[in-house]
Amino acid sequence: MSANLAALGYLVAAVCFILALRGLSHPASARAGNVYGMTGMALAVLITLMVLPHPSLLSGVLIAIGMAIGGGIGLVVARRIQMTAMPQLVAAFHSLVGLAAVLVAGAALSNPADFGILGPHGVKTASLLEMGLGTIVGAVTFTGSVIAWGKLQARFPKHIEERIPEPVLAVCRLFMRSQPILLPGRHVINIALGIVLLALLAVFLASGNGFVFLLLALLSFALGVLLIIPIGGADMPVVISMLNSYSGWAAAGIGFTLNNPMLIITGALVGSSGAILSYIMCRAMNRSFVSVILGGFGESAVAAAEEGEKTVKAGSAEDAAFIMENAQKVIIVPGYGMAVAQAQHAVRELYDKLTEKGVEVKFAIHPVAGRMPGHMNVLLAEANIPYDVVFEMEEINNEFQTADVAYVIGANDITNPAAKEDPKSPIYGMPVLDVEKAKAVFFVKRSMAPGYAGIDNPLFYRPHTMMLFGDAKKVTEEIVRALDP
């Protein structure tokens, strides 16, 4: 294939990726966006294979084996993965992109002639800069994503835990806690590590030494861990978005090293879109964007324990059904509990029943509901909830004061009024849904356990709140049955 034809094909693939991003910005066009993205990726891979320099039978066989293994794993994962585990999967994918950037840079340094980066006086300085920056970003992305995966996964499956030595398992459990790990002097450590990395990068540019490259990679791996461990579970959706951005820049670095314009374009698109999304989410959570990048916003003060005995009012599905069918407006607030119970289809039945009885039903979506951006939107779209009754937080927050019922399904932190009322709360300043302003609040939870941020919700104990204990799917189905004439 000629260079001009390959460039034209890459341009078409890049346009497909841009259309994919545009399509994914709204649930109604998300399916088309996915099709554009798959088409662009298939075209990019095909062209890359057709422009391989000096192809041989061995290289063709190795590429075929690699694609078969990767494609096979992807197929199995796609068929088996649950929506509740999608955030962990995304974090795992980010880690692989980061590790690929480090490995490609290492391969290029070992065989510069094969990568076309060898100049008259050794490896080109520009190429060394590309490899150095790509390694730093890639290594931070890899270990940061692994830590994010651990915080989201919380624990290994039992059959895997049984095979891990107890000392190793204890260390893994420490890093897999959703609570932030606040090391003393961590900001000083991170700043010092950043300065050392810049100094090593300068030495690497001057020498191209392999040992310096190894030190650069190892210290970057350590920085990735140190940046993510201070971040608590409540902020994990922003972390996932930011790591998505990092993985994009890492891919762009691979593109420069491989002299592949498609990787550069794709990496830049992913990197910039991830950064923009992170900025939007930070504004929604009243967080500092710079603090996200530096891994320093998981350090909020610990909420003071409330004194005195606290009681909750537990209710039944029949109680909730009676109040709902006599309401004029019901606002449903989905959270991670809905994802865990796979209750979205039962929620759709509840929506249908209530609308048949003339009740106005709307859905309120917090920007960080669930474990990743758009988690709840995907679940509601899967259940064919109409798009015109699904509203973002800023669009619907004022309507809670006119709602007769707020039906909260496993959403704890994003409905916690302590974010507005308690300056000592770890989530103070984070905008939350004003569910407490509804005339009646129904909370569906398995137990009184705190949410992912590890803090209690004072709304549970207010007189107009009724707790509906149990699996979200079963509770919602019982309400639906109780609504039948």
C-alpha positions as a Python dict, from the first residue, in 0.01 Angstrom:
ca = {
    (1, 'M'): (0, 0, 0),
    (2, 'S'): (132, 344, -93),
    (3, 'A'): (202, 605, 174),
    (4, 'N'): (-64, 839, 34),
    (5, 'L'): (-332, 571, 36),
    (6, 'A'): (-237, 470, 391),
    (7, 'A'): (-258, 834, 503),
    (8, 'L'): (-604, 862, 346),
    (9, 'G'): (-717, 545, 522),
    (10, 'Y'): (-586, 672, 856),
    (11, 'L'): (-773, 998, 798),
    (12, 'V'): (-1099, 808, 743),
    (13, 'A'): (-1033, 605, 1060),
    (14, 'A'): (-966, 926, 1255),
    (15, 'V'): (-1297, 1073, 1134),
    (16, 'C'): (-1470, 753, 1251),
    (17, 'F'): (-1317, 797, 1596),
    (18, 'I'): (-1433, 1158, 1613),
    (19, 'L'): (-1785, 1053, 1513),
    (20, 'A'): (-1767, 779, 1778),
    (21, 'L'): (-1688, 1032, 2050),
    (22, 'R'): (-1970, 1254, 1930),
    (23, 'G'): (-2213, 961, 1922),
    (24, 'L'): (-2120, 849, 2273),
    (25, 'S'): (-2208, 1192, 2411),
    (26, 'H'): (-2581, 1105, 2413),
    (27, 'P'): (-2765, 779, 2488),
    (28, 'A'): (-2977, 804, 2173),
    (29, 'S'): (-2670, 803, 1947),
    (30, 'A'): (-2444, 581, 2160),
    (31, 'R'): (-2506, 266, 1954),
    (32, 'A'): (-2410, 446, 1633),
    (33, 'G'): (-2105, 586, 1811),
    (34, 'N'): (-1993, 234, 1899),
    (35, 'V'): (-2033, 125, 1537),
    (36, 'Y'): (-1821, 419, 1419),
    (37, 'G'): (-1555, 335, 1676),
    (38, 'M'): (-1538, -33, 1578),
    (39, 'T'): (-1525, 57, 1209),
    (40, 'G'): (-1244, 305, 1264),
    (41, 'M'): (-1041, 59, 1472),
    (42, 'A'): (-1085, -223, 1220),
    (43, 'L'): (-972, 10, 940),
    (44, 'A'): (-672, 133, 1142),
    (45, 'V'): (-555, -220, 1222),
    (46, 'L'): (-596, -333, 860),
    (47, 'I'): (-396, -41, 721),
    (48, 'T'): (-124, -84, 983),
    (49, 'L'): (-84, -448, 882),
    (50, 'M'): (-66, -350, 514),
    (51, 'V'): (210, -94, 565),
    (52, 'L'): (439, -310, 780),
    (53, 'P'): (803, -258, 674),
    (54, 'H'): (994, -572, 573),
    (55, 'P'): (714, -821, 645),
    (56, 'S'): (818, -1184, 689),
    (57, 'L'): (647, -1515, 751),
    (58, 'L'): (765, -1517, 1114),
    (59, 'S'): (639, -1166, 1184),
    (60, 'G'): (307, -1248, 1021),
    (61, 'V'): (268, -1561, 1232),
    (62, 'L'): (357, -1373, 1553),
    (63, 'I'): (108, -1097, 1474),
    (64, 'A'): (-162, -1352, 1396),
    (65, 'I'): (-94, -1536, 1724),
    (66, 'G'): (-102, -1211, 1921),
    (67, 'M'): (-428, -1099, 1761),
    (68, 'A'): (-584, -1441, 1819),
    (69, 'I'): (-486, -1442, 2187),
    (70, 'G'): (-596, -1082, 2245),
    (71, 'G'): (-914, -1121, 2045),
    (72, 'G'): (-999, -1446, 2221),
    (73, 'I'): (-952, -1293, 2565),
    (74, 'G'): (-1158, -991, 2458),
    (75, 'L'): (-1439, -1213, 2333),
    (76, 'V'): (-1450, -1415, 2655),
    (77, 'V'): (-1442, -1102, 2871),
    (78, 'A'): (-1715, -933, 2666),
    (79, 'R'): (-1944, -1233, 2706),
    (80, 'R'): (-1884, -1285, 3077),
    (81, 'I'): (-1838, -936, 3219),
    (82, 'Q'): (-2121, -795, 3430),
    (83, 'M'): (-2215, -429, 3419),
    (84, 'T'): (-2120, -402, 3786),
    (85, 'A'): (-1762, -493, 3693),
    (86, 'M'): (-1728, -256, 3398),
    (87, 'P'): (-1532, 8, 3595),
    (88, 'Q'): (-1276, -254, 3697),
    (89, 'L'): (-1253, -368, 3336),
    (90, 'V'): (-1194, -14, 3214),
    (91, 'A'): (-920, 35, 3474),
    (92, 'A'): (-760, -295, 3366),
    (93, 'F'): (-763, -185, 3000),
    (94, 'H'): (-598, 144, 3094),
    (95, 'S'): (-321, -44, 3273),
    (96, 'L'): (-248, -251, 2962),
    (97, 'V'): (-215, 60, 2745),
    (98, 'G'): (29, 210, 2994),
    (99, 'L'): (236, -107, 3014),
    (100, 'A'): (242, -128, 2633),
    (101, 'A'): (390, 223, 2618),
    (102, 'V'): (673, 122, 2854),
    (103, 'L'): (745, -202, 2666),
    (104, 'V'): (746, -34, 2324),
    (105, 'A'): (984, 235, 2451),
    (106, 'G'): (1212, -35, 2593),
    (107, 'A'): (1206, -229, 2265),
    (108, 'A'): (1285, 86, 2066),
    (109, 'L'): (1581, 166, 2292),
    (110, 'S'): (1713, -189, 2254),
    (111, 'N'): (1671, -198, 1873),
    (112, 'P'): (1676, 164, 1749),
    (113, 'A'): (1765, 69, 1393),
    (114, 'D'): (1450, -142, 1358),
    (115, 'F'): (1238, 151, 1474),
    (116, 'G'): (1405, 405, 1243),
    (117, 'I'): (1519, 629, 1528),
    (118, 'L'): (1895, 586, 1489),
    (119, 'G'): (2084, 901, 1391),
    (120, 'P'): (2449, 956, 1300),
    (121, 'H'): (2544, 996, 1667),
    (122, 'G'): (2316, 739, 1827),
    (123, 'V'): (1945, 748, 1899),
    (124, 'K'): (1788, 1080, 1797),
    (125, 'T'): (1732, 1322, 2085),
    (126, 'A'): (1370, 1378, 1980),
    (127, 'S'): (1311, 1003, 1990),
    (128, 'L'): (1470, 980, 2335),
    (129, 'L'): (1234, 1254, 2454),
    (130, 'E'): (934, 1069, 2310),
    (131, 'M'): (1042, 743, 2473),
    (132, 'G'): (1117, 908, 2807),
    (133, 'L'): (787, 1095, 2833),
    (134, 'G'): (593, 795, 2702),
    (135, 'T'): (756, 574, 2964),
    (136, 'I'): (676, 814, 3249),
    (137, 'V'): (311, 854, 3149),
    (138, 'G'): (274, 485, 3064),
    (139, 'A'): (425, 362, 3389),
    (140, 'V'): (213, 600, 3599),
    (141, 'T'): (-93, 486, 3406),
    (142, 'F'): (-11, 119, 3459),
    (143, 'T'): (38, 115, 3836),
    (144, 'G'): (-226, 383, 3895),
    (145, 'S'): (-480, 178, 3702),
    (146, 'V'): (-386, -139, 3891),
    (147, 'I'): (-446, 40, 4223),
    (148, 'A'): (-775, 182, 4089),
    (149, 'W'): (-877, -170, 3982),
    (150, 'G'): (-801, -297, 4331),
    (151, 'K'): (-1004, -25, 4503),
    (152, 'L'): (-1298, -98, 4273),
    (153, 'Q'): (-1271, -477, 4295),
    (154, 'A'): (-1234, -467, 4677),
    (155, 'R'): (-1130, -835, 4695),
    (156, 'F'): (-1017, -1129, 4484),
    (157, 'P'): (-1254, -1416, 4406),
    (158, 'K'): (-1240, -1680, 4676),
    (159, 'H'): (-1076, -1947, 4458),
    (160, 'I'): (-793, -1705, 4377),
    (161, 'E'): (-750, -1587, 4738),
    (162, 'E'): (-692, -1948, 4845),
    (163, 'R'): (-388, -1971, 4618),
    (164, 'I'): (-221, -1644, 4728),
    (165, 'P'): (23, -1658, 5023),
    (166, 'E'): (-118, -1483, 5328),
    (167, 'P'): (156, -1213, 5352),
    (168, 'V'): (102, -1119, 4986),
    (169, 'L'): (-275, -1129, 5032),
    (170, 'A'): (-251, -897, 5334),
    (171, 'V'): (-60, -638, 5128),
    (172, 'C'): (-311, -670, 4842),
    (173, 'R'): (-602, -617, 5080),
    (174, 'L'): (-437, -302, 5211),
    (175, 'F'): (-422, -148, 4864),
    (176, 'M'): (-770, -277, 4769),
    (177, 'R'): (-949, -81, 5042),
    (178, 'S'): (-1178, 196, 4921),
    (179, 'Q'): (-1058, 421, 5205),
    (180, 'P'): (-767, 651, 5118),
    (181, 'I'): (-419, 557, 5239),
    (182, 'L'): (-270, 883, 5365),
    (183, 'L'): (106, 850, 5390),
    (184, 'P'): (280, 1113, 5605),
    (185, 'G'): (458, 1373, 5393),
    (186, 'R'): (316, 1226, 5073),
    (187, 'H'): (310, 1562, 4891),
    (188, 'V'): (678, 1617, 4966),
    (189, 'I'): (753, 1263, 4850),
    (190, 'N'): (558, 1311, 4526),
    (191, 'I'): (723, 1645, 4453),
    (192, 'A'): (1068, 1503, 4524),
    (193, 'L'): (993, 1203, 4303),
    (194, 'G'): (876, 1434, 4024),
    (195, 'I'): (1197, 1637, 4045),
    (196, 'V'): (1407, 1319, 4035),
    (197, 'L'): (1214, 1197, 3730),
    (198, 'L'): (1278, 1525, 3548),
    (199, 'A'): (1648, 1502, 3632),
    (200, 'L'): (1663, 1142, 3512),
    (201, 'L'): (1481, 1241, 3192),
    (202, 'A'): (1747, 1506, 3128),
    (203, 'V'): (2024, 1250, 3185),
    (204, 'F'): (1846, 1004, 2957),
    (205, 'L'): (1823, 1264, 2680),
    (206, 'A'): (2194, 1332, 2708),
    (207, 'S'): (2310, 971, 2727),
    (208, 'G'): (2038, 732, 2606),
    (209, 'N'): (2162, 497, 2878),
    (210, 'G'): (1957, 182, 2933),
    (211, 'F'): (2012, 179, 3311),
    (212, 'V'): (1880, 535, 3336),
    (213, 'F'): (1577, 428, 3133),
    (214, 'L'): (1515, 143, 3376),
    (215, 'L'): (1535, 379, 3675),
    (216, 'L'): (1297, 617, 3498),
    (217, 'A'): (1044, 337, 3450),
    (218, 'L'): (1072, 202, 3806),
    (219, 'L'): (1032, 543, 3972),
    (220, 'S'): (736, 619, 3745),
    (221, 'F'): (574, 292, 3850),
    (222, 'A'): (617, 401, 4212),
    (223, 'L'): (471, 747, 4139),
    (224, 'G'): (160, 586, 3991),
    (225, 'V'): (98, 401, 4316),
    (226, 'L'): (162, 707, 4532),
    (227, 'L'): (-74, 924, 4326),
    (228, 'I'): (-374, 691, 4352),
    (229, 'I'): (-358, 539, 4702),
    (230, 'P'): (-454, 869, 4877),
    (231, 'I'): (-779, 884, 4678),
    (232, 'G'): (-1093, 746, 4838),
    (233, 'G'): (-1367, 540, 4682),
    (234, 'A'): (-1612, 829, 4646),
    (235, 'D'): (-1374, 999, 4402),
    (236, 'M'): (-1295, 686, 4200),
    (237, 'P'): (-1510, 785, 3896),
    (238, 'V'): (-1289, 1090, 3848),
    (239, 'V'): (-980, 873, 3885),
    (240, 'I'): (-1106, 637, 3613),
    (241, 'S'): (-1169, 932, 3383),
    (242, 'M'): (-824, 1078, 3451),
    (243, 'L'): (-651, 745, 3396),
    (244, 'N'): (-840, 722, 3068),
    (245, 'S'): (-676, 1049, 2973),
    (246, 'Y'): (-334, 924, 3080),
    (247, 'S'): (-376, 608, 2873),
    (248, 'G'): (-453, 825, 2570),
    (249, 'W'): (-133, 1026, 2610),
    (250, 'A'): (59, 703, 2661),
    (251, 'A'): (-84, 571, 2333),
    (252, 'A'): (19, 893, 2161),
    (253, 'G'): (371, 839, 2294),
    (254, 'I'): (371, 490, 2144),
    (255, 'G'): (261, 646, 1815),
    (256, 'F'): (560, 880, 1806),
    (257, 'T'): (798, 596, 1887),
    (258, 'L'): (648, 373, 1617),
    (259, 'N'): (607, 664, 1375),
    (260, 'N'): (239, 573, 1342),
    (261, 'P'): (13, 877, 1285),
    (262, 'M'): (-301, 677, 1369),
    (263, 'L'): (-181, 603, 1720),
    (264, 'I'): (-88, 967, 1768),
    (265, 'I'): (-432, 1085, 1655),
    (266, 'T'): (-619, 824, 1856),
    (267, 'G'): (-410, 885, 2167),
    (268, 'A'): (-462, 1260, 2141),
    (269, 'L'): (-839, 1214, 2105),
    (270, 'V'): (-859, 983, 2407),
    (271, 'G'): (-622, 1195, 2612),
    (272, 'S'): (-797, 1527, 2547),
    (273, 'S'): (-1151, 1390, 2580),
    (274, 'G'): (-1059, 1214, 2906),
    (275, 'A'): (-906, 1533, 3044),
    (276, 'I'): (-1213, 1737, 2947),
    (277, 'L'): (-1445, 1480, 3107),
    (278, 'S'): (-1233, 1482, 3423),
    (279, 'Y'): (-1253, 1861, 3436),
    (280, 'I'): (-1632, 1853, 3397),
    (281, 'M'): (-1663, 1591, 3670),
    (282, 'C'): (-1433, 1785, 3903),
    (283, 'R'): (-1656, 2088, 3866),
    (284, 'A'): (-1960, 1870, 3938),
    (285, 'M'): (-1790, 1740, 4254),
    (286, 'N'): (-1644, 2075, 4362),
    (287, 'R'): (-1294, 1930, 4333),
    (288, 'S'): (-974, 2091, 4209),
    (289, 'F'): (-863, 1963, 3869),
    (290, 'V'): (-498, 2019, 3964),
    (291, 'S'): (-553, 1816, 4281),
    (292, 'V'): (-685, 1528, 4072),
    (293, 'I'): (-374, 1527, 3855),
    (294, 'L'): (-150, 1538, 4162),
    (295, 'G'): (-349, 1272, 4348),
    (296, 'G'): (-406, 1493, 4647),
    (297, 'F'): (-780, 1528, 4686),
    (298, 'G'): (-847, 1214, 4887),
    (299, 'E'): (-730, 1379, 5204),
    (300, 'S'): (-1046, 1529, 5345),
    (301, 'A'): (-1091, 1535, 5718),
    (302, 'V'): (-1264, 1241, 5879),
    (303, 'A'): (-1623, 1310, 5974),
    (304, 'A'): (-1689, 1336, 6342),
    (305, 'A'): (-1904, 1060, 6487),
    (306, 'E'): (-2252, 1169, 6587),
    (307, 'E'): (-2342, 1115, 6949),
    (308, 'G'): (-2666, 971, 7072),
    (309, 'E'): (-2877, 678, 6967),
    (310, 'K'): (-2999, 685, 6608),
    (311, 'T'): (-3302, 498, 6484),
    (312, 'V'): (-3436, 434, 6138),
    (313, 'K'): (-3788, 373, 6017),
    (314, 'A'): (-3809, 49, 5820),
    (315, 'G'): (-4099, -7, 5584),
    (316, 'S'): (-4237, -263, 5343),
    (317, 'A'): (-4287, -275, 4969),
    (318, 'E'): (-4664, -245, 5026),
    (319, 'D'): (-4615, 79, 5220),
    (320, 'A'): (-4400, 222, 4944),
    (321, 'A'): (-4644, 112, 4672),
    (322, 'F'): (-4940, 274, 4849),
    (323, 'I'): (-4762, 609, 4883),
    (324, 'M'): (-4623, 600, 4530),
    (325, 'E'): (-4952, 529, 4355),
    (326, 'N'): (-5112, 819, 4542),
    (327, 'A'): (-4830, 1057, 4454),
    (328, 'Q'): (-4827, 1312, 4176),
    (329, 'K'): (-4450, 1315, 4116),
    (330, 'V'): (-4191, 1044, 4188),
    (331, 'I'): (-3819, 1093, 4127),
    (332, 'I'): (-3610, 776, 4105),
    (333, 'V'): (-3241, 804, 4197),
    (334, 'P'): (-3040, 502, 4075),
    (335, 'G'): (-2705, 416, 4230),
    (336, 'Y'): (-2454, 136, 4249),
    (337, 'G'): (-2705, -79, 4439),
    (338, 'M'): (-2917, -95, 4125),
    (339, 'A'): (-2615, -212, 3926),
    (340, 'V'): (-2520, -480, 4180),
    (341, 'A'): (-2872, -621, 4188),
    (342, 'Q'): (-2923, -584, 3811),
    (343, 'A'): (-3249, -412, 3898),
    (344, 'Q'): (-3279, -184, 3594),
    (345, 'H'): (-3550, -395, 3427),
    (346, 'A'): (-3753, -409, 3748),
    (347, 'V'): (-3718, -31, 3767),
    (348, 'R'): (-3853, -10, 3413),
    (349, 'E'): (-4159, -210, 3524),
    (350, 'L'): (-4204, 28, 3817),
    (351, 'Y'): (-4183, 324, 3580),
    (352, 'D'): (-4447, 168, 3352),
    (353, 'K'): (-4685, 90, 3641),
    (354, 'L'): (-4664, 436, 3790),
    (355, 'T'): (-4707, 619, 3459),
    (356, 'E'): (-5011, 400, 3382),
    (357, 'K'): (-5162, 530, 3706),
    (358, 'G'): (-5099, 890, 3603),
    (359, 'V'): (-4794, 949, 3824),
    (360, 'E'): (-4521, 1171, 3680),
    (361, 'V'): (-4192, 978, 3703),
    (362, 'K'): (-3845, 1118, 3641),
    (363, 'F'): (-3492, 986, 3692),
    (364, 'A'): (-3214, 1187, 3857),
    (365, 'I'): (-2856, 1101, 3758),
    (366, 'H'): (-2558, 1224, 3956),
    (367, 'P'): (-2238, 1275, 3749),
    (368, 'V'): (-2049, 1018, 3956),
    (369, 'A'): (-2328, 772, 4037),
    (370, 'G'): (-2194, 417, 4025),
    (371, 'R'): (-1827, 352, 3971),
    (372, 'M'): (-1756, 531, 3644),
    (373, 'P'): (-1896, 816, 3430),
    (374, 'G'): (-2224, 723, 3262),
    (375, 'H'): (-2266, 399, 3460),
    (376, 'M'): (-2633, 463, 3545),
    (377, 'N'): (-2716, 601, 3200),
    (378, 'V'): (-2599, 278, 3040),
    (379, 'L'): (-2809, 64, 3275),
    (380, 'L'): (-3123, 273, 3218),
    (381, 'A'): (-3069, 265, 2843),
    (382, 'E'): (-3033, -114, 2862),
    (383, 'A'): (-3378, -126, 3023),
    (384, 'N'): (-3521, 104, 2752),
    (385, 'I'): (-3606, 385, 2993),
    (386, 'P'): (-3712, 681, 2772),
    (387, 'Y'): (-3433, 936, 2738),
    (388, 'D'): (-3666, 1230, 2794),
    (389, 'V'): (-3736, 1132, 3157),
    (390, 'V'): (-3369, 1094, 3252),
    (391, 'F'): (-3214, 1414, 3385),
    (392, 'E'): (-2870, 1517, 3506),
    (393, 'M'): (-2826, 1660, 3856),
    (394, 'E'): (-2822, 2027, 3759),
    (395, 'E'): (-3141, 1984, 3555),
    (396, 'I'): (-3353, 1815, 3821),
    (397, 'N'): (-3217, 1914, 4162),
    (398, 'N'): (-3469, 2196, 4200),
    (399, 'E'): (-3758, 1955, 4140),
    (400, 'F'): (-3706, 1746, 4454),
    (401, 'Q'): (-3885, 2011, 4660),
    (402, 'T'): (-4199, 1954, 4449),
    (403, 'A'): (-4169, 1573, 4449),
    (404, 'D'): (-4395, 1359, 4664),
    (405, 'V'): (-4149, 1067, 4666),
    (406, 'A'): (-3776, 1023, 4609),
    (407, 'Y'): (-3702, 654, 4546),
    (408, 'V'): (-3329, 598, 4604),
    (409, 'I'): (-3183, 266, 4488),
    (410, 'G'): (-2853, 201, 4659),
    (411, 'A'): (-2719, 555, 4613),
    (412, 'N'): (-2558, 662, 4939),
    (413, 'D'): (-2278, 916, 4897),
    (414, 'I'): (-2443, 1112, 4614),
    (415, 'T'): (-2752, 1177, 4830),
    (416, 'N'): (-2571, 1247, 5157),
    (417, 'P'): (-2670, 1590, 5296),
    (418, 'A'): (-2349, 1592, 5503),
    (419, 'A'): (-2180, 1710, 5184),
    (420, 'K'): (-2367, 2038, 5233),
    (421, 'E'): (-2405, 2053, 5610),
    (422, 'D'): (-2094, 1901, 5774),
    (423, 'P'): (-1760, 2076, 5708),
    (424, 'K'): (-1581, 1782, 5871),
    (425, 'S'): (-1726, 1529, 5628),
    (426, 'P'): (-1484, 1372, 5376),
    (427, 'I'): (-1732, 1460, 5099),
    (428, 'Y'): (-1804, 1816, 5215),
    (429, 'G'): (-1836, 2048, 4917),
    (430, 'M'): (-1935, 1776, 4672),
    (431, 'P'): (-2264, 1864, 4503),
    (432, 'V'): (-2527, 1602, 4584),
    (433, 'L'): (-2885, 1531, 4484),
    (434, 'D'): (-3130, 1715, 4712),
    (435, 'V'): (-3343, 1408, 4783),
    (436, 'E'): (-3404, 1519, 5142),
    (437, 'K'): (-3632, 1795, 5007),
    (438, 'A'): (-3890, 1544, 4880),
    (439, 'K'): (-4198, 1488, 5098),
    (440, 'A'): (-4107, 1120, 5142),
    (441, 'V'): (-3777, 943, 5081),
    (442, 'F'): (-3754, 565, 5025),
    (443, 'F'): (-3405, 417, 5053),
    (444, 'V'): (-3345, 69, 4913),
    (445, 'K'): (-3038, -85, 5080),
    (446, 'R'): (-2926, -432, 5180),
    (447, 'S'): (-2814, -307, 5520),
    (448, 'M'): (-2712, 5, 5710),
    (449, 'A'): (-2354, -30, 5589),
    (450, 'P'): (-2197, 299, 5476),
    (451, 'G'): (-2143, 382, 5111),
    (452, 'Y'): (-1824, 357, 4908),
    (453, 'A'): (-1679, 664, 5078),
    (454, 'G'): (-1707, 479, 5410),
    (455, 'I'): (-1927, 736, 5585),
    (456, 'D'): (-2277, 730, 5729),
    (457, 'N'): (-2573, 912, 5571),
    (458, 'P'): (-2771, 1121, 5823),
    (459, 'L'): (-3069, 1119, 5586),
    (460, 'F'): (-3140, 759, 5691),
    (461, 'Y'): (-3248, 880, 6036),
    (462, 'R'): (-3479, 1165, 5937),
    (463, 'P'): (-3851, 1130, 6008),
    (464, 'H'): (-3967, 1142, 5644),
    (465, 'T'): (-3723, 866, 5536),
    (466, 'M'): (-3829, 502, 5515),
    (467, 'M'): (-3571, 227, 5468),
    (468, 'L'): (-3659, -65, 5243),
    (469, 'F'): (-3405, -332, 5333),
    (470, 'G'): (-3326, -602, 5081),
    (471, 'D'): (-3198, -671, 4731),
    (472, 'A'): (-3286, -377, 4504),
    (473, 'K'): (-3432, -599, 4233),
    (474, 'K'): (-3651, -802, 4470),
    (475, 'V'): (-3772, -494, 4659),
    (476, 'T'): (-3862, -313, 4338),
    (477, 'E'): (-4039, -621, 4201),
    (478, 'E'): (-4241, -647, 4524),
    (479, 'I'): (-4346, -282, 4486),
    (480, 'V'): (-4451, -352, 4127),
    (481, 'R'): (-4663, -649, 4239),
    (482, 'A'): (-4821, -438, 4512),
    (483, 'L'): (-4917, -178, 4251),
    (484, 'D'): (-5120, -432, 4053),
    (485, 'P'): (-5496, -377, 4088),
}
